Amino acid sequence: MKRLWLVIIALAGLGLLFGSGLTAAAEPLAEMLAGLAVVDITPGGIPTLDPLLAKAIVLQQGEVKAALVLCDRCQIFSETSEVVRKAAEAELGIPYENIAIAATHTHQGRDRRIWSDQNLSNKLGKIMGERLAGKTAAELTEILTIALLASAGEELPETALQRLADDLSNDLAANPAPGSYPGILERVVGEILSQEAGAGFEEQAPGEDARATAKMIAQEFTEIPATQFAAQVAEKLPPLLARAGVKMLDEKRMEDLVKELNHRLYLDFKHYLCRMLWPLYSAEISKTLSPQIISGIVAAQAALRPVSLKAGSGELLGHAFNRRFFMQDGSIKYNPGSMNPKIVRPAGPIDPEVSFIFFNNAQDQQPLACVSTYALHVCTMGGIGKFTADYPVYIQRALEKEFGADFVSIFGQSACGDINHVDVSRNDQEDGPEAAAFHGEGIAEVILAQLPTAEESRPSLAVLREVFEVPLKSFPEEEIAWAMSGSDRNLYNEEKYLMSTRRDDILELERLRPQSPTLPIEVQVFRLSDEVAIITLPYEYFVEIGMAIKAASPFKHTMIIELANDAYGYIPSRAAIAQGKRNSLNVVWSRYGPECSDMVIATTVKLLQELKANL
């Protein structure tokens, strides 16, 4: 039976809840109340090095309430955060807009989107091969059950996996093929028609006449179920070509055409299956994880007590490094390897600031808890094969030694999408517990060294929140054609994993674009005092974005916590995107256009200025 461990600590004075519009500032003389609970959220299935925890803080000053939860997970997706925020509002009266659920981003905390899971893709590929024609819903159920057991079995019981596969197979049997299927057919036919008789199936941009004919033919296949698409094409395409005035293809030519089409449909179908499956899969995870997080918020509210606040910061060097590098060939490499002679220089800066806020018992000033941030990926354990919170657990242990076993350290990863712990000038670094201890204890040392000069802040809890739409990233026509064709051609002479990520990104966004050309981003800013503000953002942001926000902030102490309420890929800086097509993984794997970083910075700074002006 899963162990549920609650540590209740009263904290008074953190304002971390999100609201639509400005939540009224608390009465100037009202005391700040805070409560905290720690809940064990460790899944089963693999060994545990140290428990994964959800650390919940509830804040109240006058009529203003807020809550923040940091979870030892790689990501927290909207399927979970939505459930938690709505339940906490209904049960506790904390406004939905004033609740943030964030992940620490420990890479040994398991929670990855299925369509990005290489194990699942490999398993589907092995089972399905290139034979989509004739697959029934029942066969797809079997395929998905096996694939899910291979990729996610440590999270979900087999009965739940079977339920997911059943739901998906029913959907496949009832609904037409993915919207991209006719588009793929149009491209393949257009390529064939633009070639001379007897030519091979090399990629070639079709002429205008071929495009028009291919488009007309593809329209005949818009309502065919996914499991029947390839078979229907094999049956109906020859007479359609004949009616269009195209010479009938011989048997071998038609066989090659169907084989080529099946190959391209297969590449698309994997992503289609995974995309359809994710909401079902995430909902199953949420059934366990959401109640655990909610229980922590409930316990934290029950433990409210008066607190005082102290905030400070210091620098930590030699721990964080930009993981994007200019190379001698003009490309930008992501993690190019230690002592690589082809490295020219880092492609971006680091942010050395460790920021922290202490919550002290208002009566005796005994430290109760600390919220801290630092721009360093929580992935120093490597592929250890065990659940672990990574280096934040060593921050906790170091501060416990100083302040007692009941002290709670809450860590949030700051903007560090392009930052990790690898020093490429050395070849003696190893991931694992020693590396995690080095980084966690280093952060704790900065906190303890700066604590004597930390300034007491006058609590003033208020929240601003804004949700805005950002255009999806667009792609050149050449890249779209390449991705949909399934070609093995390496457009930018890049590593295979990066080429695969680029293709996945294009397929996903082009599939999404007709229904939703924009996607929302939620920015939340919490004013804790006249000198302290905490910002929570979804996704992973390049370090320059966080540094720009902090530089423009009117608050002396500005803390950023990313991966809040949702997570999918990176938000690169405009400068990083402008560095060219031969770019790094964390520029390629992003859903938003180049204007996104500017919009996030401008919106966040505007909210900070409004909060400062309304003190």
XYZ file of C-alpha atoms in Angstrom:
615
model
C 0.000 0.000 0.000
C 1.320 3.407 -0.895
C 2.743 5.245 2.051
C 1.145 8.617 2.687
C 3.376 10.892 4.667
C 2.146 14.274 5.826
C 4.290 16.818 7.548
C 2.238 19.780 8.682
C 4.034 23.025 9.266
C 2.475 26.423 9.763
C 3.807 29.068 7.416
C 2.474 32.552 7.213
C 3.198 34.899 4.398
C 3.498 33.468 0.889
C 1.125 34.713 -1.844
C 1.332 32.224 -4.648
C -2.173 31.826 -5.995
C -3.212 32.746 -9.429
C -6.217 34.829 -10.298
C -7.749 36.304 -13.403
C -7.039 39.966 -12.978
C -5.657 41.571 -9.841
C -6.673 39.937 -6.597
C -7.252 42.746 -4.105
C -4.295 43.371 -1.836
C -4.762 42.295 1.751
C -5.431 44.784 4.544
C -2.142 46.589 5.343
C -2.192 45.483 8.987
C -3.478 41.947 8.430
C -0.986 39.266 9.401
C 0.251 36.771 6.860
C -0.689 33.156 7.477
C 0.874 30.106 5.876
C 0.532 26.360 6.161
C 2.486 23.551 4.551
C 2.082 19.830 3.985
C 4.373 17.231 2.425
C 2.775 14.237 0.676
C 4.484 11.127 -0.703
C 3.574 10.770 -4.407
C 6.059 8.028 -5.350
C 4.577 5.672 -7.985
C 5.205 1.952 -7.847
C 6.981 -0.234 -10.344
C 10.685 0.617 -9.986
C 13.053 0.978 -6.994
C 13.148 4.217 -5.001
C 16.337 6.025 -4.028
C 14.404 8.704 -2.134
C 10.649 9.379 -2.096
C 9.020 11.725 -4.584
C 7.102 14.397 -2.691
C 4.464 17.048 -3.296
C 5.097 20.087 -1.088
C 2.042 22.317 -0.720
C 1.909 25.862 0.652
C -1.337 27.692 1.396
C -1.172 31.433 2.062
C -3.723 33.825 3.475
C -3.692 37.513 4.317
C -7.033 39.098 5.092
C -9.452 37.826 2.457
C -6.747 36.886 -0.053
C -5.905 33.187 -0.359
C -3.353 31.408 -2.524
C -1.685 28.010 -2.913
C 1.442 26.629 -4.536
C 2.479 22.981 -4.885
C 5.894 21.775 -6.039
C 5.882 18.117 -7.098
C 8.871 15.852 -7.604
C 7.786 14.974 -11.131
C 9.390 15.542 -14.500
C 6.278 17.444 -15.603
C 2.807 18.322 -14.397
C 0.349 18.511 -17.277
C -2.914 20.389 -17.473
C -4.906 17.154 -17.155
C -3.723 16.975 -13.519
C -3.450 20.666 -12.620
C -6.984 21.396 -13.830
C -8.461 18.708 -11.574
C -6.478 19.882 -8.547
C -7.195 23.590 -8.988
C -10.928 23.080 -9.433
C -11.165 20.696 -6.474
C -9.206 23.010 -4.177
C -11.473 25.901 -5.120
C -14.609 23.857 -4.439
C -13.407 22.338 -1.164
C -11.352 25.151 0.347
C -12.540 28.356 -1.271
C -9.118 29.087 -2.744
C -9.751 30.627 -6.166
C -8.812 28.432 -9.123
C -6.813 31.329 -10.501
C -4.782 31.486 -7.286
C -3.442 27.940 -7.377
C -0.283 26.777 -9.150
C 0.848 23.165 -9.496
C 4.456 22.940 -10.666
C 7.011 20.194 -11.254
C 10.570 20.281 -9.946
C 11.495 18.573 -13.242
C 13.411 15.672 -11.754
C 14.100 13.441 -14.738
C 13.770 10.428 -12.472
C 10.194 11.416 -11.587
C 8.391 9.850 -14.587
C 5.678 11.698 -16.427
C 6.403 12.068 -20.104
C 4.004 12.628 -22.962
C 3.405 9.338 -24.688
C 3.898 10.571 -28.241
C 7.419 11.642 -27.280
C 8.247 8.298 -25.693
C 10.821 6.478 -27.799
C 9.968 3.123 -26.207
C 6.379 3.438 -27.349
C 7.352 4.466 -30.884
C 9.785 1.569 -31.133
C 7.227 -0.898 -29.821
C 4.544 0.300 -32.199
C 7.013 0.164 -35.058
C 8.058 -3.385 -34.257
C 4.497 -4.650 -33.985
C 2.851 -2.697 -36.790
C 5.670 -2.630 -39.291
C 4.368 -0.858 -42.356
C 1.076 -2.738 -42.621
C -1.828 -0.484 -41.711
C -4.226 -1.898 -44.265
C -6.783 -4.233 -42.730
C -5.952 -3.477 -39.099
C -9.104 -3.831 -37.052
C -10.004 -2.026 -33.868
C -9.414 -5.252 -31.924
C -5.930 -5.622 -33.392
C -5.123 -2.037 -32.534
C -6.281 -2.671 -28.962
C -3.764 -5.493 -28.668
C -0.996 -3.409 -30.214
C -1.563 -0.487 -27.882
C -1.858 -2.617 -24.768
C 1.523 -4.229 -25.450
C 3.109 -0.906 -26.366
C 1.797 0.813 -23.256
C 2.976 -1.986 -21.012
C 6.426 -1.535 -22.521
C 6.537 2.246 -22.142
C 4.373 3.132 -19.156
C 3.830 -0.030 -17.169
C 5.529 1.414 -14.094
C 2.736 3.986 -13.795
C -0.475 2.176 -14.707
C -1.890 -1.266 -13.924
C -2.586 -3.591 -16.839
C -6.342 -3.244 -16.344
C -6.100 0.518 -16.792
C -3.949 0.078 -19.890
C -6.515 -2.272 -21.358
C -9.257 0.299 -20.681
C -7.243 2.964 -22.453
C -6.618 0.762 -25.446
C -10.309 -0.181 -25.619
C -11.357 3.472 -25.596
C -8.860 4.295 -28.293
C -9.809 1.391 -30.540
C -13.483 2.360 -30.267
C -12.589 5.890 -31.293
C -10.566 4.630 -34.256
C -13.418 2.442 -35.427
C -15.970 5.266 -35.224
C -14.055 8.278 -36.530
C -12.564 9.171 -39.894
C -8.848 9.079 -40.530
C -6.615 11.847 -39.190
C -6.925 15.089 -41.113
C -3.366 14.681 -42.380
C -4.115 11.406 -44.211
C -5.699 12.967 -47.312
C -2.873 15.506 -47.301
C -0.298 12.711 -47.331
C -2.162 10.981 -50.129
C -2.269 14.246 -52.067
C 1.478 14.673 -51.734
C 2.324 11.095 -52.738
C 0.019 11.144 -55.759
C 1.254 14.589 -56.750
C 4.837 13.395 -56.663
C 3.992 10.371 -58.778
C 2.070 12.375 -61.345
C 4.874 14.899 -61.708
C 7.403 12.221 -62.613
C 7.981 10.703 -65.984
C 6.692 7.194 -66.629
C 8.954 4.568 -65.138
C 10.720 6.999 -62.780
C 11.452 5.955 -59.227
C 9.868 7.330 -56.114
C 12.364 10.112 -55.477
C 11.142 13.239 -53.707
C 10.146 15.895 -56.173
C 7.901 18.939 -55.966
C 4.886 18.273 -58.211
C 3.905 20.717 -60.948
C 0.709 22.755 -60.787
C -1.344 20.348 -62.958
C -0.237 17.414 -60.853
C -1.118 19.317 -57.669
C -4.643 20.014 -58.851
C -5.256 16.397 -59.887
C -3.776 15.065 -56.652
C -5.953 17.424 -54.585
C -9.096 16.295 -56.426
C -8.262 12.632 -55.848
C -7.406 13.139 -52.162
C -10.812 14.716 -51.519
C -12.396 11.325 -52.226
C -10.761 9.915 -49.090
C -11.674 12.465 -46.398
C -14.181 10.328 -44.449
C -12.542 6.898 -44.433
C -11.797 5.350 -41.011
C -8.131 5.177 -40.092
C -8.097 1.384 -40.002
C -9.387 1.173 -43.596
C -7.555 4.051 -45.236
C -4.664 2.267 -46.923
C -6.831 -0.606 -48.130
C -9.397 1.805 -49.582
C -6.639 3.674 -51.390
C -5.360 0.460 -52.965
C -8.872 -0.331 -54.222
C -10.090 3.109 -55.313
C -6.979 4.940 -56.491
C -6.513 3.213 -59.900
C -9.992 4.069 -61.255
C -9.713 7.605 -59.869
C -6.404 8.047 -61.684
C -7.960 6.682 -64.877
C -10.884 9.127 -64.648
C -8.396 11.941 -64.203
C -6.800 10.985 -67.502
C -3.749 9.347 -65.997
C -2.456 6.245 -67.728
C -3.236 3.162 -65.655
C -0.255 2.134 -63.567
C 0.996 -1.396 -64.046
C 0.698 -3.864 -61.187
C 4.278 -3.380 -59.965
C 3.950 0.413 -60.100
C 0.680 0.309 -58.175
C 2.178 -2.027 -55.604
C 5.096 0.358 -55.099
C 2.712 3.299 -54.787
C 0.650 1.590 -52.088
C 3.813 0.505 -50.281
C 5.126 4.076 -50.316
C 1.795 5.404 -49.107
C 1.622 2.836 -46.314
C 5.112 3.806 -45.183
C 4.207 7.487 -44.973
C 0.857 6.773 -43.341
C 2.559 4.552 -40.796
C 4.878 7.381 -39.686
C 1.879 9.658 -39.284
C -0.297 6.974 -37.695
C 2.105 6.432 -34.798
C 1.788 10.073 -33.831
C -1.955 9.995 -34.359
C -2.373 7.032 -32.006
C -0.180 8.579 -29.340
C -1.866 11.971 -29.571
C -5.306 10.397 -29.202
C -4.134 8.230 -26.346
C -2.544 10.971 -24.225
C -5.696 12.464 -22.636
C -6.843 8.964 -21.630
C -3.430 8.040 -20.284
C -3.003 11.318 -18.413
C -6.476 11.018 -16.919
C -5.516 7.608 -15.497
C -2.369 9.075 -13.907
C -4.419 11.976 -12.563
C -6.797 9.582 -10.781
C -3.961 8.744 -8.379
C -1.826 11.883 -8.429
C -4.569 14.535 -8.159
C -6.082 13.273 -4.852
C -2.593 13.122 -3.368
C -1.887 16.746 -4.281
C -5.333 17.863 -3.110
C -4.777 16.168 0.241
C -1.612 18.210 0.676
C -3.427 21.497 -0.001
C -6.189 20.545 2.441
C -3.649 19.682 5.140
C -1.693 22.881 4.532
C -4.789 25.050 4.910
C -5.618 23.307 8.179
C -2.170 24.276 9.513
C -2.282 28.043 8.852
C -0.410 30.178 11.372
C 1.241 33.630 11.452
C 4.634 34.003 9.791
C 7.205 36.639 8.940
C 9.214 36.775 5.704
C 12.889 37.196 4.903
C 14.206 37.270 1.337
C 17.691 37.193 -0.116
C 19.882 36.003 -2.969
C 23.446 35.089 -3.833
C 25.548 33.799 -6.730
C 26.544 30.201 -7.426
C 29.158 29.590 -10.122
C 30.705 26.377 -11.425
C 27.417 24.441 -11.287
C 25.298 25.617 -14.234
C 26.430 25.700 -17.871
C 24.737 26.656 -21.110
C 24.283 23.417 -23.042
C 24.097 25.004 -26.520
C 27.364 25.624 -28.366
C 28.532 27.225 -31.586
C 30.511 24.619 -33.524
C 33.267 25.019 -36.069
C 30.984 23.937 -38.932
C 28.540 26.778 -38.191
C 25.912 24.615 -36.501
C 24.669 24.882 -32.929
C 24.976 21.659 -30.970
C 23.086 20.591 -27.868
C 25.286 18.733 -25.385
C 28.158 18.258 -27.878
C 30.254 16.165 -25.492
C 33.094 16.874 -23.100
C 36.437 18.048 -24.492
C 34.975 18.282 -27.999
C 37.632 20.073 -30.105
C 34.969 21.338 -32.540
C 33.331 23.560 -29.872
C 33.849 27.281 -30.457
C 31.982 28.841 -27.526
C 28.664 28.672 -25.593
C 25.666 29.957 -27.531
C 24.140 31.700 -24.526
C 24.658 32.844 -20.909
C 23.859 31.341 -17.516
C 21.952 32.873 -14.599
C 24.047 32.367 -11.419
C 21.441 33.794 -8.988
C 20.110 31.638 -6.153
C 16.972 33.333 -4.811
C 15.206 32.387 -1.577
C 12.494 33.421 0.849
C 12.274 32.161 4.443
C 9.040 31.751 6.382
C 9.641 32.185 10.091
C 7.343 31.613 13.032
C 5.969 35.090 13.789
C 6.186 34.522 17.550
C 9.771 33.314 18.025
C 11.239 33.863 14.487
C 12.176 30.194 14.242
C 12.713 29.276 10.563
C 9.960 26.962 9.345
C 10.486 26.708 5.590
C 12.352 28.106 2.601
C 11.298 28.499 -1.037
C 14.319 28.731 -3.340
C 15.005 28.884 -7.081
C 18.041 28.364 -9.308
C 18.436 28.048 -13.085
C 19.743 24.489 -13.379
C 18.027 21.463 -14.884
C 17.082 18.871 -12.263
C 18.726 15.985 -14.116
C 22.043 15.307 -12.393
C 21.327 11.692 -11.449
C 21.623 10.335 -14.993
C 19.898 7.081 -15.901
C 19.990 5.726 -12.381
C 16.849 3.624 -12.863
C 15.351 4.607 -9.512
C 12.858 7.212 -8.389
C 14.623 10.219 -6.887
C 14.002 13.935 -6.394
C 17.571 14.566 -7.653
C 19.536 17.502 -6.208
C 16.589 19.253 -4.444
C 16.614 16.461 -1.853
C 20.152 17.491 -0.897
C 19.033 21.092 -0.407
C 16.404 19.709 1.982
C 18.935 17.614 3.892
C 21.458 20.439 4.232
C 18.857 22.887 5.561
C 17.411 20.225 7.891
C 20.832 19.936 9.543
C 20.768 23.655 10.260
C 17.124 24.137 11.276
C 15.866 20.732 12.421
C 14.043 17.739 10.965
C 10.715 19.559 10.647
C 12.130 22.282 8.400
C 10.832 22.124 4.817
C 12.797 23.162 1.747
C 10.725 23.843 -1.380
C 12.686 24.173 -4.601
C 11.453 25.450 -7.961
C 13.452 25.257 -11.171
C 13.992 28.723 -12.650
C 14.186 29.481 -16.400
C 16.834 27.026 -17.634
C 15.657 25.346 -20.827
C 19.175 25.737 -22.234
C 21.082 25.118 -18.978
C 22.421 21.916 -17.402
C 25.235 20.787 -15.117
C 27.698 19.514 -17.739
C 31.039 21.312 -17.907
C 32.358 20.421 -21.376
C 35.852 21.633 -20.420
C 36.193 18.555 -18.172
C 36.090 14.831 -18.902
C 35.889 13.584 -15.317
C 32.231 14.382 -14.521
C 29.853 11.559 -13.633
C 26.113 11.712 -12.995
C 24.659 10.124 -9.890
C 24.143 10.760 -6.160
C 27.545 12.452 -5.721
C 26.783 14.920 -8.509
C 23.310 15.602 -7.107
C 24.781 16.184 -3.644
C 27.378 18.579 -5.084
C 24.734 20.770 -6.699
C 22.114 20.580 -3.937
C 24.592 21.279 -1.170
C 26.089 24.102 -3.238
C 22.704 25.827 -3.452
C 22.139 25.306 0.279
C 25.546 26.827 1.075
C 24.620 30.016 -0.802
C 21.298 30.226 1.050
C 22.926 29.795 4.451
C 25.729 32.248 3.640
C 23.263 34.951 2.575
C 20.623 34.351 5.247
C 22.240 36.615 7.905
C 21.890 39.602 5.547
C 18.448 38.646 4.206
C 15.928 41.460 4.556
C 12.641 41.206 6.399
C 9.731 42.101 4.120
C 6.364 43.629 4.949
C 3.775 41.065 3.752
C 1.356 42.287 1.099
C -0.312 39.391 -0.691
C -1.801 40.007 -4.130
C -2.015 38.078 -7.402
C -2.169 38.958 -11.078
C -2.802 36.469 -13.866
C -3.118 36.720 -17.617
C -3.791 34.126 -20.301
C -2.949 35.095 -23.881
C -2.838 33.357 -27.255
C 0.416 32.826 -29.141
C 0.643 31.743 -32.817
C 1.984 28.278 -33.517
C 5.437 27.974 -34.984
C 5.386 27.882 -38.789
C 7.590 25.838 -41.131
C 8.928 26.299 -44.664
C 7.048 24.316 -47.290
C 10.156 22.245 -47.920
C 10.232 21.072 -44.281
C 6.520 20.200 -44.283
C 6.878 18.165 -47.478
C 9.923 16.400 -46.049
C 8.195 15.527 -42.763
C 5.029 14.223 -44.423
C 6.968 12.223 -46.982
C 8.745 10.086 -44.391
C 11.988 10.678 -46.256
C 15.281 9.639 -44.691
C 16.983 12.655 -46.270
C 18.816 14.687 -43.633
C 17.823 18.271 -44.371
C 20.369 19.950 -42.120
C 23.045 17.281 -41.647
C 22.008 16.804 -38.013
C 21.998 13.880 -35.599
C 19.330 11.233 -36.144
C 17.538 11.968 -32.849
C 17.316 15.659 -33.739
C 16.044 14.889 -37.237
C 13.382 12.629 -35.712
C 12.358 15.348 -33.227
C 12.119 17.878 -36.040
C 9.826 15.555 -38.025
C 7.640 14.810 -34.990
C 7.316 18.520 -34.236
C 6.253 19.374 -37.788
C 3.738 16.536 -38.022
C 2.171 17.415 -34.676
C 1.856 21.142 -35.325
C 0.617 20.790 -38.905
C -2.022 18.361 -37.633
C -3.023 20.832 -34.933
C -2.916 24.032 -37.003
C -6.285 23.742 -38.848
C -8.170 23.408 -35.536
C -6.056 25.763 -33.443
C -3.618 28.193 -35.097
C -2.795 29.610 -31.650
C -2.273 28.126 -28.190
C -2.638 29.791 -24.781
C 0.049 30.622 -22.247
C -0.787 31.416 -18.628
C 1.412 33.880 -16.718
C 0.906 34.231 -12.971
C 2.618 36.750 -10.704
C 2.322 36.658 -6.927
C 3.278 39.591 -4.774
C 4.334 38.328 -1.350
C 5.549 41.630 0.015
C 6.623 45.110 -1.030
C 9.955 43.667 -2.227
C 9.203 40.041 -3.193
C 7.367 38.581 -6.202
C 7.134 35.018 -7.495
C 6.337 34.256 -11.139
C 5.026 30.899 -12.327
C 5.094 29.900 -15.988
C 4.252 26.746 -17.961
C 6.870 25.023 -20.152
C 10.670 25.394 -20.130
C 12.164 28.815 -20.879
C 15.593 29.753 -22.137
C 17.649 31.439 -19.449
C 17.744 34.783 -21.295
C 13.958 35.070 -20.912
C 14.119 34.693 -17.141
C 17.034 37.096 -16.887
C 15.185 39.718 -18.960
C 12.118 39.464 -16.717
C 14.153 39.805 -13.540
C 16.158 42.729 -14.925
C 12.949 44.642 -15.727
C 11.128 43.736 -12.503
C 10.400 46.597 -10.078
C 10.713 44.158 -7.156
C 14.063 43.747 -5.428
C 13.591 39.975 -5.202
C 11.944 38.294 -8.208
C 11.738 34.506 -8.341
C 10.701 32.459 -11.390
C 9.293 28.933 -11.246
C 8.761 27.232 -14.603
C 6.819 24.067 -15.536
C 3.714 25.258 -13.664
C 0.230 23.959 -14.550
C 1.335 22.476 -17.892
C 4.429 21.335 -19.763
C 5.203 20.670 -23.398
C 8.599 21.489 -24.829
C 10.653 24.639 -24.743
C 10.204 28.385 -25.190
C 13.439 29.526 -26.872
C 14.546 33.135 -26.950
C 14.040 35.057 -30.183
C 17.832 35.339 -30.450
C 18.244 31.556 -30.269
C 15.652 30.986 -32.992
C 17.388 33.562 -35.194
C 20.630 31.593 -34.992
C 19.508 29.472 -37.916
C 18.004 26.203 -39.103
C 20.916 24.044 -37.957
C 19.901 24.539 -34.366
C 19.725 22.576 -31.124
C 17.046 20.216 -29.822
C 15.571 22.708 -27.387
C 14.954 25.175 -30.223
C 13.473 22.510 -32.505
C 11.130 21.062 -29.852
C 8.888 24.082 -29.365
C 5.290 24.713 -30.394
C 5.264 28.511 -30.436
C 6.371 31.130 -32.957
C 9.444 33.364 -32.456
C 7.319 36.170 -30.969
C 6.444 34.000 -27.944
C 9.405 34.957 -25.750
C 8.793 38.679 -26.326
C 5.113 38.265 -25.454
C 5.920 36.374 -22.245
C 8.472 38.979 -21.136
C 6.192 41.936 -21.922
C 3.145 40.395 -20.222
C 5.056 39.346 -17.108
C 6.763 42.720 -16.677
C 3.433 44.497 -17.122
C 1.889 42.415 -14.335
C 4.876 43.023 -12.071
C 4.598 46.773 -12.615
C 0.876 46.759 -11.854
C 1.446 44.834 -8.640
C 4.172 47.241 -7.563
C 2.046 50.285 -8.377
C -0.880 48.954 -6.326
C 1.001 48.524 -3.042
